PDB file of N, CA and C in Angstrom:
ATOM      1  N   MET A   1      20.563 -16.870   1.921  1.00 53.00           N
ATOM      2  CA  MET A   1      19.192 -17.106   2.300  1.00 53.00           C
ATOM      3  C   MET A   1      19.052 -18.525   2.825  1.00 53.00           C
ATOM      4  N   GLY A   2      17.994 -18.769   3.523  1.00 54.00           N
ATOM      5  CA  GLY A   2      17.810 -20.039   4.195  1.00 54.00           C
ATOM      6  C   GLY A   2      17.560 -21.215   3.285  1.00 54.00           C
ATOM      7  N   PHE A   3      17.215 -21.009   2.025  1.00 65.00           N
ATOM      8  CA  PHE A   3      16.931 -22.138   1.150  1.00 65.00           C
ATOM      9  C   PHE A   3      18.168 -22.601   0.383  1.00 65.00           C
ATOM     10  N   GLU A   4      19.298 -21.937   0.529  1.00 73.00           N
ATOM     11  CA  GLU A   4      20.541 -22.361  -0.112  1.00 73.00           C
ATOM     12  C   GLU A   4      21.255 -23.353   0.799  1.00 73.00           C
ATOM     13  N   PRO A   5      21.955 -24.335   0.227  1.00 76.00           N
ATOM     14  CA  PRO A   5      22.584 -25.375   1.055  1.00 76.00           C
ATOM     15  C   PRO A   5      23.585 -24.824   2.083  1.00 76.00           C
ATOM     16  N   GLN A   6      24.360 -23.813   1.746  1.00 76.00           N
ATOM     17  CA  GLN A   6      25.386 -23.316   2.670  1.00 76.00           C
ATOM     18  C   GLN A   6      24.797 -22.478   3.812  1.00 76.00           C
ATOM     19  N   THR A   7      23.528 -22.105   3.724  1.00 72.00           N
ATOM     20  CA  THR A   7      22.888 -21.326   4.785  1.00 72.00           C
ATOM     21  C   THR A   7      21.651 -22.048   5.307  1.00 72.00           C
ATOM     22  N   ALA A   8      21.751 -23.343   5.475  1.00 74.00           N
ATOM     23  CA  ALA A   8      20.592 -24.164   5.846  1.00 74.00           C
ATOM     24  C   ALA A   8      20.043 -23.813   7.219  1.00 74.00           C
ATOM     25  N   GLY A   9      20.866 -23.331   8.142  1.00 77.00           N
ATOM     26  CA  GLY A   9      20.396 -23.048   9.491  1.00 77.00           C
ATOM     27  C   GLY A   9      19.811 -21.662   9.666  1.00 77.00           C
ATOM     28  N   GLN A  10      19.841 -20.829   8.637  1.00 76.00           N
ATOM     29  CA  GLN A  10      19.368 -19.454   8.746  1.00 76.00           C
ATOM     30  C   GLN A  10      17.923 -19.334   8.262  1.00 76.00           C
ATOM     31  N   PRO A  11      17.191 -18.372   8.812  1.00 77.00           N
ATOM     32  CA  PRO A  11      15.800 -18.187   8.366  1.00 77.00           C
ATOM     33  C   PRO A  11      15.745 -17.576   6.970  1.00 77.00           C
ATOM     34  N   LEU A  12      14.605 -17.755   6.300  1.00 78.00           N
ATOM     35  CA  LEU A  12      14.441 -17.180   4.966  1.00 78.00           C
ATOM     36  C   LEU A  12      14.447 -15.657   5.017  1.00 78.00           C
ATOM     37  N   VAL A  13      13.804 -15.082   6.030  1.00 79.00           N
ATOM     38  CA  VAL A  13      13.731 -13.632   6.164  1.00 79.00           C
ATOM     39  C   VAL A  13      14.268 -13.258   7.535  1.00 79.00           C
ATOM     40  N   ASN A  14      15.263 -12.389   7.547  1.00 80.00           N
ATOM     41  CA  ASN A  14      15.830 -11.914   8.802  1.00 80.00           C
ATOM     42  C   ASN A  14      15.219 -10.549   9.098  1.00 80.00           C
ATOM     43  N   VAL A  15      14.227 -10.516   9.995  1.00 83.00           N
ATOM     44  CA  VAL A  15      13.506  -9.280  10.263  1.00 83.00           C
ATOM     45  C   VAL A  15      14.311  -8.286  11.086  1.00 83.00           C
ATOM     46  N   HIS A  16      15.498  -8.650  11.514  1.00 87.00           N
ATOM     47  CA  HIS A  16      16.335  -7.749  12.291  1.00 87.00           C
ATOM     48  C   HIS A  16      17.231  -6.884  11.406  1.00 87.00           C
ATOM     49  N   LYS A  17      17.316  -7.217  10.114  1.00 88.00           N
ATOM     50  CA  LYS A  17      18.126  -6.406   9.199  1.00 88.00           C
ATOM     51  C   LYS A  17      17.352  -5.162   8.803  1.00 88.00           C
ATOM     52  N   ARG A  18      18.068  -4.044   8.681  1.00 92.00           N
ATOM     53  CA  ARG A  18      17.420  -2.771   8.335  1.00 92.00           C
ATOM     54  C   ARG A  18      16.764  -2.834   6.960  1.00 92.00           C
ATOM     55  N   ALA A  19      17.408  -3.460   5.987  1.00 90.00           N
ATOM     56  CA  ALA A  19      16.852  -3.531   4.632  1.00 90.00           C
ATOM     57  C   ALA A  19      15.529  -4.298   4.634  1.00 90.00           C
ATOM     58  N   THR A  20      15.428  -5.337   5.426  1.00 90.00           N
ATOM     59  CA  THR A  20      14.192  -6.110   5.504  1.00 90.00           C
ATOM     60  C   THR A  20      13.079  -5.269   6.120  1.00 90.00           C
ATOM     61  N   LYS A  21      13.418  -4.503   7.162  1.00 92.00           N
ATOM     62  CA  LYS A  21      12.420  -3.643   7.803  1.00 92.00           C
ATOM     63  C   LYS A  21      11.916  -2.583   6.828  1.00 92.00           C
ATOM     64  N   VAL A  22      12.828  -1.997   6.060  1.00 94.00           N
ATOM     65  CA  VAL A  22      12.432  -0.982   5.080  1.00 94.00           C
ATOM     66  C   VAL A  22      11.536  -1.604   4.019  1.00 94.00           C
ATOM     67  N   ASN A  23      11.887  -2.764   3.525  1.00 93.00           N
ATOM     68  CA  ASN A  23      11.078  -3.434   2.503  1.00 93.00           C
ATOM     69  C   ASN A  23       9.684  -3.771   3.025  1.00 93.00           C
ATOM     70  N   LEU A  24       9.598  -4.241   4.263  1.00 93.00           N
ATOM     71  CA  LEU A  24       8.294  -4.561   4.833  1.00 93.00           C
ATOM     72  C   LEU A  24       7.453  -3.302   5.011  1.00 93.00           C
ATOM     73  N   MET A  25       8.054  -2.222   5.466  1.00 95.00           N
ATOM     74  CA  MET A  25       7.318  -0.966   5.629  1.00 95.00           C
ATOM     75  C   MET A  25       6.840  -0.426   4.275  1.00 95.00           C
ATOM     76  N   MET A  26       7.658  -0.557   3.255  1.00 97.00           N
ATOM     77  CA  MET A  26       7.239  -0.122   1.917  1.00 97.00           C
ATOM     78  C   MET A  26       6.054  -0.958   1.425  1.00 97.00           C
ATOM     79  N   ALA A  27       6.110  -2.255   1.636  1.00 97.00           N
ATOM     80  CA  ALA A  27       5.009  -3.127   1.213  1.00 97.00           C
ATOM     81  C   ALA A  27       3.731  -2.783   1.974  1.00 97.00           C
ATOM     82  N   ILE A  28       3.836  -2.516   3.269  1.00 97.00           N
ATOM     83  CA  ILE A  28       2.672  -2.137   4.060  1.00 97.00           C
ATOM     84  C   ILE A  28       2.135  -0.785   3.586  1.00 97.00           C
ATOM     85  N   GLY A  29       3.035   0.143   3.293  1.00 98.00           N
ATOM     86  CA  GLY A  29       2.617   1.459   2.810  1.00 98.00           C
ATOM     87  C   GLY A  29       1.879   1.386   1.485  1.00 98.00           C
ATOM     88  N   VAL A  30       2.385   0.597   0.570  1.00 98.00           N
ATOM     89  CA  VAL A  30       1.726   0.435  -0.735  1.00 98.00           C
ATOM     90  C   VAL A  30       0.358  -0.225  -0.554  1.00 98.00           C
ATOM     91  N   ALA A  31       0.286  -1.236   0.301  1.00 98.00           N
ATOM     92  CA  ALA A  31      -0.990  -1.915   0.536  1.00 98.00           C
ATOM     93  C   ALA A  31      -2.007  -0.954   1.148  1.00 98.00           C
ATOM     94  N   LEU A  32      -1.584  -0.130   2.107  1.00 98.00           N
ATOM     95  CA  LEU A  32      -2.497   0.847   2.707  1.00 98.00           C
ATOM     96  C   LEU A  32      -2.951   1.886   1.690  1.00 98.00           C
ATOM     97  N   PHE A  33      -2.035   2.343   0.843  1.00 98.00           N
ATOM     98  CA  PHE A  33      -2.380   3.307  -0.195  1.00 98.00           C
ATOM     99  C   PHE A  33      -3.439   2.729  -1.134  1.00 98.00           C
ATOM    100  N   LEU A  34      -3.254   1.500  -1.556  1.00 98.00           N
ATOM    101  CA  LEU A  34      -4.224   0.857  -2.436  1.00 98.00           C
ATOM    102  C   LEU A  34      -5.561   0.656  -1.731  1.00 98.00           C
ATOM    103  N   LEU A  35      -5.526   0.279  -0.459  1.00 98.00           N
ATOM    104  CA  LEU A  35      -6.758   0.077   0.301  1.00 98.00           C
ATOM    105  C   LEU A  35      -7.535   1.379   0.439  1.00 98.00           C
ATOM    106  N   VAL A  36      -6.847   2.474   0.751  1.00 97.00           N
ATOM    107  CA  VAL A  36      -7.512   3.773   0.868  1.00 97.00           C
ATOM    108  C   VAL A  36      -8.092   4.194  -0.482  1.00 97.00           C
ATOM    109  N   GLY A  37      -7.346   3.972  -1.562  1.00 96.00           N
ATOM    110  CA  GLY A  37      -7.839   4.309  -2.893  1.00 96.00           C
ATOM    111  C   GLY A  37      -9.071   3.516  -3.267  1.00 96.00           C
ATOM    112  N   ILE A  38      -9.069   2.239  -2.972  1.00 97.00           N
ATOM    113  CA  ILE A  38     -10.225   1.397  -3.279  1.00 97.00           C
ATOM    114  C   ILE A  38     -11.429   1.824  -2.450  1.00 97.00           C
ATOM    115  N   CYS A  39     -11.202   2.132  -1.166  1.00 96.00           N
ATOM    116  CA  CYS A  39     -12.302   2.597  -0.311  1.00 96.00           C
ATOM    117  C   CYS A  39     -12.884   3.905  -0.837  1.00 96.00           C
ATOM    118  N   PHE A  40     -12.043   4.817  -1.280  1.00 93.00           N
ATOM    119  CA  PHE A  40     -12.528   6.084  -1.823  1.00 93.00           C
ATOM    120  C   PHE A  40     -13.347   5.856  -3.092  1.00 93.00           C
ATOM    121  N   ILE A  41     -12.889   4.989  -3.959  1.00 93.00           N
ATOM    122  CA  ILE A  41     -13.620   4.703  -5.201  1.00 93.00           C
ATOM    123  C   ILE A  41     -14.980   4.090  -4.890  1.00 93.00           C
ATOM    124  N   VAL A  42     -15.023   3.148  -3.946  1.00 93.00           N
ATOM    125  CA  VAL A  42     -16.300   2.531  -3.574  1.00 93.00           C
ATOM    126  C   VAL A  42     -17.232   3.564  -2.965  1.00 93.00           C
ATOM    127  N   TRP A  43     -16.705   4.420  -2.078  1.00 90.00           N
ATOM    128  CA  TRP A  43     -17.519   5.465  -1.460  1.00 90.00           C
ATOM    129  C   TRP A  43     -18.083   6.417  -2.516  1.00 90.00           C
ATOM    130  N   ALA A  44     -17.239   6.851  -3.461  1.00 88.00           N
ATOM    131  CA  ALA A  44     -17.689   7.785  -4.493  1.00 88.00           C
ATOM    132  C   ALA A  44     -18.726   7.134  -5.402  1.00 88.00           C
ATOM    133  N   SER A  45     -18.536   5.867  -5.726  1.00 89.00           N
ATOM    134  CA  SER A  45     -19.506   5.211  -6.608  1.00 89.00           C
ATOM    135  C   SER A  45     -20.844   5.004  -5.902  1.00 89.00           C
ATOM    136  N   LYS A  46     -20.823   4.701  -4.608  1.00 89.00           N
ATOM    137  CA  LYS A  46     -22.082   4.563  -3.867  1.00 89.00           C
ATOM    138  C   LYS A  46     -22.795   5.904  -3.753  1.00 89.00           C
ATOM    139  N   LYS A  47     -22.035   6.962  -3.531  1.00 85.00           N
ATOM    140  CA  LYS A  47     -22.623   8.291  -3.419  1.00 85.00           C
ATOM    141  C   LYS A  47     -23.235   8.716  -4.752  1.00 85.00           C
ATOM    142  N   GLU A  48     -22.554   8.420  -5.839  1.00 81.00           N
ATOM    143  CA  GLU A  48     -23.056   8.760  -7.174  1.00 81.00           C
ATOM    144  C   GLU A  48     -24.293   7.924  -7.497  1.00 81.00           C
ATOM    145  N   ALA A  49     -24.313   6.665  -7.097  1.00 83.00           N
ATOM    146  CA  ALA A  49     -25.462   5.802  -7.371  1.00 83.00           C
ATOM    147  C   ALA A  49     -26.690   6.261  -6.588  1.00 83.00           C
ATOM    148  N   ALA A  50     -26.465   6.886  -5.432  1.00 82.00           N
ATOM    149  CA  ALA A  50     -27.580   7.370  -4.619  1.00 82.00           C
ATOM    150  C   ALA A  50     -28.114   8.697  -5.134  1.00 82.00           C
ATOM    151  N   GLY A  51     -27.493   9.263  -6.152  1.00 79.00           N
ATOM    152  CA  GLY A  51     -27.967  10.502  -6.733  1.00 79.00           C
ATOM    153  C   GLY A  51     -27.354  11.750  -6.115  1.00 79.00           C
ATOM    154  N   GLU A  52     -26.449  11.562  -5.167  1.00 76.00           N
ATOM    155  CA  GLU A  52     -25.786  12.710  -4.562  1.00 76.00           C
ATOM    156  C   GLU A  52     -24.610  13.125  -5.441  1.00 76.00           C
ATOM    157  N   PRO A  53     -24.442  14.398  -5.700  1.00 72.00           N
ATOM    158  CA  PRO A  53     -23.311  14.812  -6.541  1.00 72.00           C
ATOM    159  C   PRO A  53     -21.981  14.652  -5.799  1.00 72.00           C
ATOM    160  N   VAL A  54     -21.020  14.172  -6.521  1.00 70.00           N
ATOM    161  CA  VAL A  54     -19.667  14.069  -5.974  1.00 70.00           C
ATOM    162  C   VAL A  54     -18.946  15.346  -6.373  1.00 70.00           C
ATOM    163  N   LYS A  55     -18.284  15.980  -5.435  1.00 73.00           N
ATOM    164  CA  LYS A  55     -17.630  17.253  -5.666  1.00 73.00           C
ATOM    165  C   LYS A  55     -16.609  17.133  -6.808  1.00 73.00           C
ATOM    166  N   ALA A  56     -16.721  18.026  -7.772  1.00 72.00           N
ATOM    167  CA  ALA A  56     -15.799  18.034  -8.902  1.00 72.00           C
ATOM    168  C   ALA A  56     -14.446  18.559  -8.460  1.00 72.00           C
ATOM    169  N   PRO A  57     -13.381  18.129  -9.093  1.00 69.00           N
ATOM    170  CA  PRO A  57     -12.064  18.641  -8.728  1.00 69.00           C
ATOM    171  C   PRO A  57     -11.947  20.131  -9.015  1.00 69.00           C
ATOM    172  N   ALA A  58     -11.143  20.810  -8.228  1.00 72.00           N
ATOM    173  CA  ALA A  58     -10.970  22.255  -8.394  1.00 72.00           C
ATOM    174  C   ALA A  58     -10.240  22.537  -9.713  1.00 72.00           C
ATOM    175  N   GLU A  59     -10.632  23.616 -10.342  1.00 78.00           N
ATOM    176  CA  GLU A  59      -9.989  23.993 -11.598  1.00 78.00           C
ATOM    177  C   GLU A  59      -8.705  24.739 -11.292  1.00 78.00           C
ATOM    178  N   SER A  60      -7.705  24.536 -12.129  1.00 72.00           N
ATOM    179  CA  SER A  60      -6.437  25.218 -11.921  1.00 72.00           C
ATOM    180  C   SER A  60      -6.555  26.674 -12.423  1.00 72.00           C
ATOM    181  N   PRO A  61      -5.866  27.602 -11.764  1.00 74.00           N
ATOM    182  CA  PRO A  61      -5.925  28.998 -12.212  1.00 74.00           C
ATOM    183  C   PRO A  61      -5.279  29.157 -13.577  1.00 74.00           C
ATOM    184  N   LYS A  62      -5.811  30.095 -14.357  1.00 68.00           N
ATOM    185  CA  LYS A  62      -5.282  30.292 -15.714  1.00 68.00           C
ATOM    186  C   LYS A  62      -4.369  31.469 -15.771  1.00 68.00           C
TER     187      LYS A  62
END
């Protein structure tokens, strides 16, 4: 890595390596998942506060 003395001329993150690209995509995916979840929770809470019923989850067959 770039912060070690023997690799002083190299960057900290090499975005051309496949492992780095996979890690960045995973981080973006997790962030998007959390953002969508938070947006859904806010939407459901606003709908419930307005007095509109939020659709209950479907029951599993017995």
